[in-house]
C-alpha cells in the first residue's frame, strides 16, 4: 500500500465513500429485487420468483449478497476500506453469474436477469477516484454479460452490454476529470507551500544578512589595516580575510532567497565568464587534483546576461563538481550554440553522482549532503538562471558522475 494512502484523512474519505456506496447498494438491490420479482408478478398475475421453477440460487442469492456486508465491515474495522469496493464488485459478479447460469442453463427461457444496482456500480465508480477500480467495474460488468451470452447462447445480453459501455464512457470521463482536478490542486498547493516557505526564510535571511553585513565589512577593513600595519608579524591575516569573505558570500547567498536581485542585461562574452570562473576555482581544483577541460564549439556570439550573476552561477556549479571529486578527477566544460538562439553550457564531473531520490531536493534552500555545505548554491543558481529565462537540467549517474546543463537564450527579449 502506498504511504500516502495510509494518511488518516484519505482513509476517512475512502470510508465515507464506501459506507455511502454500501447503503445505496443494499437499498437499491433489495428494493429492485422486491419490486421486480415479488410485486410486479403479482400485479401482472404471474408467478413470483419463488413460485416458478427457474429458481437459481433462490433465497440463497439474497443471503449470499447480504453476507458480503460482515466481510466488508471486518475490513473497514481493520483499517483497510480500500479493498471493500473490490469485494463488492467481484462478489456481486460471482454470485450473480452463478445464479444466472443456474437459472437459465439448459432451459429455453430468454435471459432477463440483472439488477438496477449494476448501473450504480458503473455510474458510481468515479466516487472512489481510482482508475484501477473503474476498469475492474467496467471490464467486470461487460465481461460478465459476454460470458453469460456465450454460455447461454443468448443475444439478450447485448442490451445490458451496450448500456454498460455507454455508462462506462461517462464514468471514465468523470474519473479522468476528478483525477486531473485533484492533480492540479495538489501541484498548486505544493507551489504555494514552496513559495511561502521561501518568503518566510527570505525575510528572515534578509533581516539577519543585513545585520551581519555591516559589522562584517568593518571587521574586514580593520583586519586588512592590521595586516598592512604589521606586515611581518604572522600569516594569519590572509586566512582571516579569506574566511570573512566566505561568510560574506554565504550572507549574500542567503539574501538571495525569496528576494531576487535586479538583473542588468548586457552583452558579455561567455569565454571570459568561464575563464574568470576557472581562475576563481583553480586553487581548490589543484588542491584536490581536479583537472578542468574546456571545449568551446567555434566562435561564440556575445550573450545577453548579467555578467556578475552568471559568474556566480558557474562558480557554484564548478565548485560543486570539484567537491564531488575529493579523490580528484576531470571536469569537462562544453559550450555550444543551440538552434542559433540558445547557448548551452554543460559541466560534467566524474564524482559520486546524486541518488535519484535526492534529485528532487536539489535547489531547496539548505539542502546539502556536505558537512560544511550551506545548501544555498543550487538554489541561487536556479534563481539566477530563471531570471535569465534559461533552463537548468541535472542528470546524474551514481559512481559515474553528474552533468549539469545550463541553457540560456542568447538574446534577451
Ligand atoms: P552545497 O554545495 O553547499 O551542499 P548546493 O546547493 O550547491 O549546496 O548543492 C546541494 C547538494 O547537491 C550538495 O550537497 C550535493 O549533495 C548535491 N550536488 C550538487 N552538485 C553535485 C555534483 N556535481 N555531484 C554530486 N552531488 C552534487
Ligand atoms: Mg555548492
Coordinates of C-alpha atoms and ligand atoms in Angstrom, one line a residue:
X1 CA 0.0 0.0 0.0
X2 CA 1.3 3.4 -0.9
X3 CA 2.4 5.6 2.1
X4 CA 0.1 8.4 1.2
X5 CA -3.0 6.1 1.2
X6 CA -2.4 5.5 4.9
X7 CA -3.0 9.1 5.6
X8 CA -5.9 9.3 8.1
X9 CA -7.7 12.0 6.2
X10 CA -7.6 9.9 3.0
X11 CA -8.6 6.8 4.9
X12 CA -11.6 8.8 6.3
X13 CA -12.6 9.9 2.8
X14 CA -12.5 6.3 1.5
X15 CA -14.6 5.1 4.4
X16 CA -17.1 7.8 3.7
X17 CA -17.3 6.8 0.1
X18 CA -17.6 3.1 0.8
X19 CA -20.2 3.5 3.5
X20 CA -22.3 5.6 1.2
X21 CA -21.8 3.0 -1.5
X22 CA -22.9 0.1 0.8
X23 CA -26.1 1.9 1.8
X24 CA -27.0 2.7 -1.7
X25 CA -26.1 -0.8 -2.9
X26 CA -28.4 -2.7 -0.4
X27 CA -31.3 -0.2 -0.7
X28 CA -31.2 -0.4 -4.5
X29 CA -30.5 -4.1 -4.7
X30 CA -33.2 -5.4 -2.4
X31 CA -35.9 -2.9 -3.4
X32 CA -35.3 -3.7 -7.1
X33 CA -35.5 -7.5 -6.4
X34 CA -38.6 -7.0 -4.2
X35 CA -40.5 -4.9 -6.8
X36 CA -39.3 -6.8 -9.9
X37 CA -39.7 -10.3 -8.7
X38 CA -42.3 -10.1 -6.0
X39 CA -44.7 -7.1 -6.6
X40 CA -44.6 -6.9 -10.4
X41 CA -45.6 -10.6 -11.0
X42 CA -48.4 -10.1 -8.5
X43 CA -49.7 -7.1 -10.4
X44 CA -49.4 -9.0 -13.7
X45 CA -50.9 -12.1 -12.0
X46 CA -47.8 -14.1 -12.8
X47 CA -45.8 -16.4 -10.5
X48 CA -43.4 -14.7 -8.2
X49 CA -39.7 -15.8 -8.3
X50 CA -40.0 -18.5 -5.6
X51 CA -43.2 -20.0 -7.2
X52 CA -41.6 -20.5 -10.6
X53 CA -39.3 -23.4 -11.3
X54 CA -36.5 -21.1 -12.5
X55 CA -35.1 -20.7 -9.0
X56 CA -31.4 -20.4 -9.4
X57 CA -29.8 -19.8 -6.0
X58 CA -33.3 -18.9 -4.7
X59 CA -33.3 -17.4 -1.3
X60 CA -29.6 -18.1 -1.1
X61 CA -28.9 -15.4 -3.6
X62 CA -30.1 -12.8 -1.1
X63 CA -28.3 -14.4 1.8
X64 CA -25.0 -14.6 -0.1
X65 CA -25.3 -11.0 -1.2
X66 CA -26.0 -10.0 2.4
X67 CA -23.0 -11.9 3.6
X68 CA -20.7 -9.5 1.8
X69 CA -21.6 -7.0 4.4
X70 CA -20.0 -8.6 7.5
X71 CA -16.9 -9.3 5.5
X72 CA -16.7 -5.7 4.4
X73 CA -17.3 -4.4 8.0
X74 CA -14.4 -6.6 9.1
X75 CA -12.1 -5.0 6.6
X76 CA -13.3 -1.5 7.3
X77 CA -12.7 -2.0 11.0
X78 CA -9.3 -3.5 10.3
X79 CA -8.4 -0.2 8.7
X80 CA -8.4 -1.3 5.1
X81 CA -11.5 0.1 3.5
X82 CA -9.8 0.2 0.1
X83 CA -10.3 -3.4 -0.6
X84 CA -14.1 -3.3 0.2
X85 CA -15.2 -1.9 -3.1
X86 CA -13.4 -4.8 -4.9
X87 CA -15.1 -7.3 -2.6
X88 CA -18.4 -5.9 -3.6
X89 CA -17.9 -5.8 -7.3
X90 CA -16.2 -9.2 -7.5
X91 CA -18.6 -10.8 -5.0
X92 CA -21.6 -9.5 -6.8
X93 CA -20.4 -10.6 -10.3
X94 CA -19.5 -14.0 -9.0
X95 CA -22.8 -14.6 -7.1
X96 CA -24.9 -13.1 -9.9
X97 CA -23.2 -15.2 -12.5
X98 CA -23.7 -18.5 -10.6
X99 CA -27.4 -17.6 -10.1
X100 CA -28.0 -16.7 -13.7
X101 CA -26.3 -19.8 -15.0
X102 CA -28.2 -22.0 -12.6
X103 CA -31.5 -20.3 -13.7
X104 CA -31.0 -20.4 -17.4
X105 CA -28.6 -23.2 -18.2
X106 CA -30.3 -25.9 -20.1
X107 CA -33.7 -24.1 -20.3
X108 CA -35.2 -22.4 -23.3
X109 CA -36.0 -19.3 -21.2
X110 CA -34.8 -16.0 -22.5
X111 CA -32.2 -14.3 -20.3
X112 CA -33.7 -11.4 -18.5
X113 CA -31.8 -11.1 -15.2
X114 CA -29.7 -8.4 -13.8
X115 CA -30.4 -5.7 -11.3
X116 CA -30.6 -2.0 -11.4
X117 CA -27.7 -2.0 -8.9
X118 CA -25.3 -2.8 -11.7
X119 CA -25.9 0.7 -13.1
X120 CA -25.0 2.0 -9.6
X121 CA -21.7 0.1 -9.8
X122 CA -20.7 1.6 -13.1
X123 CA -22.0 5.1 -12.6
X124 CA -20.7 5.4 -9.1
X125 CA -17.3 4.1 -9.7
X126 CA -15.8 7.6 -10.0
X127 CA -16.6 8.4 -6.4
X128 CA -13.6 6.3 -5.4
X129 CA -11.4 8.4 -7.8
X130 CA -9.4 5.3 -8.7
X131 CA -8.7 4.3 -12.2
X132 CA -8.0 0.7 -11.3
X133 CA -11.3 0.3 -9.7
X134 CA -13.1 1.9 -12.6
X135 CA -11.5 -0.6 -15.0
X136 CA -12.4 -3.5 -12.7
X137 CA -16.0 -2.5 -12.7
X138 CA -16.3 -1.8 -16.4
X139 CA -14.5 -4.8 -17.6
X140 CA -16.2 -6.9 -14.9
X141 CA -19.7 -5.9 -15.8
X142 CA -19.2 -6.0 -19.6
X143 CA -17.2 -9.3 -19.3
X144 CA -20.0 -10.8 -17.2
X145 CA -22.5 -10.2 -19.9
X146 CA -20.2 -11.5 -22.6
X147 CA -19.6 -14.8 -20.6
X148 CA -23.3 -15.2 -19.9
X149 CA -24.1 -14.5 -23.5
X150 CA -21.6 -17.1 -24.7
X151 CA -22.6 -19.8 -22.2
X152 CA -26.3 -19.4 -22.7
X153 CA -26.0 -18.6 -26.5
X154 CA -28.4 -15.8 -25.9
X155 CA -28.3 -12.4 -27.7
X156 CA -30.4 -10.7 -25.0
X157 CA -27.1 -9.8 -23.2
X158 CA -26.5 -7.2 -25.9
X159 CA -28.8 -4.6 -24.4
X160 CA -27.2 -4.5 -20.9
X161 CA -23.8 -4.7 -22.6
X162 CA -24.4 -1.6 -24.7
X163 CA -25.9 0.2 -21.6
X164 CA -22.7 -0.6 -19.6
X165 CA -20.4 0.5 -22.4
X166 CA -22.2 3.9 -22.6
X167 CA -22.2 4.3 -18.8
X168 CA -18.6 3.3 -18.7
X169 CA -17.7 6.1 -21.1
X170 CA -19.4 8.6 -18.9
X171 CA -17.8 7.2 -15.8
X172 CA -14.4 7.2 -17.4
X173 CA -14.7 10.9 -18.3
X174 CA -15.7 11.6 -14.7
X175 CA -12.8 9.7 -13.3
X176 CA -10.3 11.4 -15.6
X177 CA -11.7 14.8 -14.7
X178 CA -11.6 14.1 -11.0
X179 CA -8.1 12.8 -11.3
X180 CA -6.8 15.8 -13.3
X181 CA -8.5 18.2 -11.0
X182 CA -7.0 16.7 -7.9
X183 CA -3.6 16.6 -9.5
X184 CA -3.8 20.3 -10.3
X185 CA -5.0 21.1 -6.8
X186 CA -2.0 19.2 -5.4
X187 CA 0.5 21.0 -7.6
X188 CA -1.0 24.4 -6.9
X189 CA -0.8 23.6 -3.2
X190 CA 2.8 22.4 -3.5
X191 CA 3.8 25.5 -5.3
X192 CA 2.1 27.7 -2.8
X193 CA 3.8 26.0 0.1
X194 CA 7.1 26.3 -1.6
X195 CA 6.7 30.0 -2.3
X196 CA 5.5 30.6 1.3
X197 CA 8.4 28.7 2.7
X198 CA 10.8 30.8 0.6
X199 CA 9.1 34.0 1.5
X200 CA 9.4 33.3 5.2
X201 CA 13.0 32.1 5.0
X202 CA 13.8 35.0 2.7
X203 CA 12.5 37.7 5.1
X204 CA 14.5 36.1 7.9
X205 CA 17.6 35.7 5.9
X206 CA 17.4 39.2 4.5
X207 CA 17.0 40.7 8.0
X208 CA 19.8 38.7 9.5
X209 CA 22.0 39.1 6.5
X210 CA 21.6 42.9 6.6
X211 CA 22.6 42.9 10.2
X212 CA 25.7 40.8 9.6
X213 CA 27.0 42.6 6.6
X214 CA 27.9 45.9 8.1
X215 CA 29.9 44.6 11.1
X216 CA 31.5 42.1 8.7
X217 CA 32.7 44.8 6.3
X218 CA 34.2 46.8 9.2
X219 CA 35.9 43.7 10.5
X220 CA 37.4 43.0 7.1
X221 CA 38.6 46.6 6.8
X222 CA 40.3 46.6 10.2
X223 CA 41.8 43.2 9.6
X224 CA 43.3 44.5 6.4
X225 CA 44.5 47.5 8.2
X226 CA 46.2 45.4 10.8
X227 CA 47.8 43.3 8.1
X228 CA 49.2 46.4 6.4
X229 CA 50.4 47.8 9.7
X230 CA 52.2 44.7 10.8
X231 CA 53.3 43.0 7.6
X232 CA 55.8 40.7 9.2
X233 CA 54.1 39.6 12.4
X234 CA 52.1 36.5 11.4
X235 CA 50.5 34.7 8.4
X236 CA 47.0 34.5 9.8
X237 CA 45.7 37.7 8.3
X238 CA 45.2 36.4 4.8
X239 CA 43.3 33.4 6.3
X240 CA 41.2 35.7 8.4
X241 CA 40.3 37.8 5.4
X242 CA 39.6 34.8 3.3
X243 CA 37.2 33.4 6.0
X244 CA 35.5 36.8 6.3
X245 CA 35.0 36.8 2.5
X246 CA 33.5 33.3 2.8
X247 CA 31.0 34.4 5.5
X248 CA 30.2 37.4 3.2
X249 CA 29.4 35.2 0.3
X250 CA 27.2 32.9 2.4
X251 CA 25.4 36.0 3.6
X252 CA 25.0 37.1 0.0
X253 CA 23.5 33.8 -1.0
X254 CA 21.2 33.9 2.0
X255 CA 19.9 37.3 1.0
X256 CA 19.1 35.9 -2.4
X257 CA 16.3 33.6 -1.1
X258 CA 12.9 34.8 -1.9
X259 CA 14.3 38.2 -2.8
X260 CA 15.8 38.0 -6.2
X261 CA 18.2 40.8 -7.3
X262 CA 17.6 43.1 -10.2
X263 CA 19.2 41.7 -13.4
X264 CA 21.0 44.1 -15.7
X265 CA 21.2 42.6 -19.1
X266 CA 24.3 43.4 -21.1
X267 CA 26.2 41.7 -23.9
X268 CA 29.0 39.6 -22.4
X269 CA 31.5 37.0 -23.6
X270 CA 30.8 33.6 -22.3
X271 CA 34.5 32.7 -22.9
X272 CA 35.5 35.5 -20.4
X273 CA 32.9 34.5 -17.9
X274 CA 34.1 30.9 -17.9
X275 CA 37.7 31.9 -17.8
X276 CA 37.1 34.2 -14.8
X277 CA 35.2 31.4 -13.0
X278 CA 38.0 29.0 -13.6
X279 CA 40.6 31.4 -12.2
X280 CA 38.5 31.7 -9.0
X281 CA 38.1 27.9 -8.6
X282 CA 41.6 27.0 -9.8
X283 CA 43.2 26.8 -6.4
X284 CA 40.6 24.5 -4.9
X285 CA 40.8 22.3 -8.1
X286 CA 44.6 22.0 -7.9
X287 CA 44.4 21.2 -4.2
X288 CA 42.1 18.3 -4.9
X289 CA 43.9 17.1 -8.1
X290 CA 41.0 18.0 -10.3
X291 CA 41.7 18.8 -14.0
X292 CA 39.4 21.1 -16.0
X293 CA 38.9 20.7 -19.7
X294 CA 37.1 23.4 -21.6
X295 CA 35.7 22.9 -25.2
X296 CA 34.2 25.9 -27.0
X297 CA 32.3 25.0 -30.2
X298 CA 33.6 27.6 -32.6
X299 CA 33.4 31.3 -32.2
X300 CA 30.6 32.1 -29.8
X301 CA 28.2 35.1 -30.1
X302 CA 28.0 37.6 -27.2
X303 CA 25.4 36.6 -24.6
X304 CA 22.7 38.9 -23.2
X305 CA 23.2 38.4 -19.4
X306 CA 24.1 39.9 -16.1
X307 CA 27.8 39.0 -16.1
X308 CA 28.3 39.2 -12.4
X309 CA 25.3 36.9 -11.7
X310 CA 26.3 34.4 -14.4
X311 CA 29.8 34.2 -12.9
X312 CA 28.1 33.3 -9.6
X313 CA 26.2 30.5 -11.3
X314 CA 29.3 28.9 -12.8
X315 CA 31.4 29.3 -9.7
X316 CA 28.6 27.4 -7.8
X317 CA 28.4 24.7 -10.4
X318 CA 32.1 24.2 -10.8
X319 CA 32.6 24.2 -7.0
X320 CA 30.0 21.5 -6.7
X321 CA 31.8 19.5 -9.4
X322 CA 35.1 19.8 -7.6
X323 CA 33.6 19.0 -4.2
X324 CA 32.0 15.9 -5.8
X325 CA 35.5 14.5 -6.5
X326 CA 37.6 14.5 -3.3
X327 CA 39.9 12.0 -4.8
X328 CA 40.5 14.1 -7.9
X329 CA 39.3 13.6 -11.5
X330 CA 38.3 15.5 -14.5
X331 CA 35.7 18.2 -15.2
X332 CA 34.6 18.8 -18.8
X333 CA 33.0 22.1 -19.6
X334 CA 31.5 22.3 -23.1
X335 CA 29.9 25.4 -24.6
X336 CA 27.9 25.4 -27.8
X337 CA 25.2 27.2 -29.6
X338 CA 21.8 25.5 -30.0
X339 CA 19.5 26.5 -32.9
X340 CA 21.3 29.8 -33.2
X341 CA 19.2 31.1 -30.3
X342 CA 20.5 29.3 -27.2
X343 CA 23.8 28.9 -25.5
X344 CA 24.3 25.6 -23.8
X345 CA 27.0 25.2 -21.1
X346 CA 27.5 21.6 -19.9
X347 CA 29.5 20.9 -16.8
X348 CA 30.3 17.2 -16.4
X349 CA 32.2 15.7 -13.5
X350 CA 33.4 12.3 -12.5
X351 CA 32.2 12.4 -9.0
X352 CA 29.9 10.2 -6.9
X353 CA 26.7 11.3 -8.6
X354 CA 23.4 12.0 -6.9
X355 CA 21.0 9.3 -5.9
X356 CA 17.6 9.5 -7.7
X357 CA 15.7 10.2 -4.5
X358 CA 17.8 13.3 -3.8
X359 CA 17.4 14.9 -7.2
X360 CA 14.1 16.5 -6.3
X361 CA 15.7 18.1 -3.2
X362 CA 18.3 20.0 -5.2
X363 CA 17.6 23.7 -5.2
X364 CA 15.7 23.5 -1.9
X365 CA 17.3 26.1 0.4
X366 CA 19.6 24.5 2.9
X367 CA 19.5 21.1 1.3
X368 CA 23.0 19.8 1.5
X369 CA 24.8 16.5 1.9
X370 CA 28.1 18.2 2.8
X371 CA 29.5 18.7 6.3
X372 CA 30.3 22.3 5.7
X373 CA 27.8 22.9 2.9
X374 CA 25.1 25.6 3.1
X375 CA 22.7 24.1 0.6
X376 CA 22.3 27.5 -1.0
X377 CA 24.4 27.2 -4.1
X378 CA 22.0 25.4 -6.4
X379 CA 19.1 27.5 -5.1
X380 CA 20.8 30.7 -6.0
X381 CA 21.9 29.2 -9.3
X382 CA 18.4 28.1 -10.1
X383 CA 17.0 31.5 -9.4
X384 CA 19.6 33.4 -11.5
X385 CA 19.1 31.1 -14.4
X386 CA 15.3 31.5 -14.1
X387 CA 15.7 35.3 -14.2
X388 CA 17.8 34.9 -17.4
X389 CA 14.8 33.0 -18.8
X390 CA 17.0 30.0 -19.1
X391 CA 16.8 26.3 -18.2
X392 CA 18.8 24.2 -15.8
X393 CA 19.0 20.4 -16.1
X394 CA 20.8 17.9 -13.9
X395 CA 21.4 14.3 -14.9
X396 CA 23.4 12.1 -12.7
X397 CA 24.6 8.5 -12.6
X398 CA 25.8 7.0 -9.3
X399 CA 29.6 6.4 -9.2
X400 CA 29.9 7.8 -12.7
X401 CA 29.3 11.5 -12.3
X402 CA 27.0 14.3 -12.8
X403 CA 26.2 16.5 -15.7
X404 CA 24.6 19.9 -15.4
X405 CA 23.3 21.7 -18.4
X406 CA 22.7 25.4 -18.3
X407 CA 20.7 26.6 -21.3
X408 CA 20.4 30.4 -21.8
X409 CA 18.7 32.4 -24.5
X410 CA 21.4 34.4 -26.4
X411 CA 19.3 37.4 -26.9
X412 CA 17.2 38.9 -24.2
X413 CA 13.5 39.7 -25.3
Ligands
LIG1 P1 26.2 22.8 -1.1 O1 27.2 22.7 -2.2 O2 26.5 23.9 -0.1 O3 26.0 21.5 -0.4 P2 24.4 23.1 -3.2 O4 23.1 23.8 -3.3 O5 25.5 23.7 -4.1 O6 24.8 23.2 -1.7 O7 24.3 21.6 -3.5 C1 23.3 20.9 -2.8 C2 23.6 19.4 -2.8 O8 23.5 18.9 -4.2 C3 25.0 19.1 -2.4 O9 25.2 19.0 -1.1 C4 25.3 17.7 -3.1 O10 24.7 16.7 -2.4 C5 24.4 17.8 -4.4 N1 25.2 18.1 -5.6 C6 25.3 19.3 -6.2 N2 26.1 19.2 -7.3 C7 26.6 18.0 -7.3 C8 27.5 17.3 -8.2 N3 28.1 17.9 -9.2 N4 27.8 16.0 -7.8 C9 27.2 15.4 -6.8 N5 26.3 16.0 -6.0 C10 26.1 17.3 -6.2
LIG2 MG1 27.6 24.1 -3.6

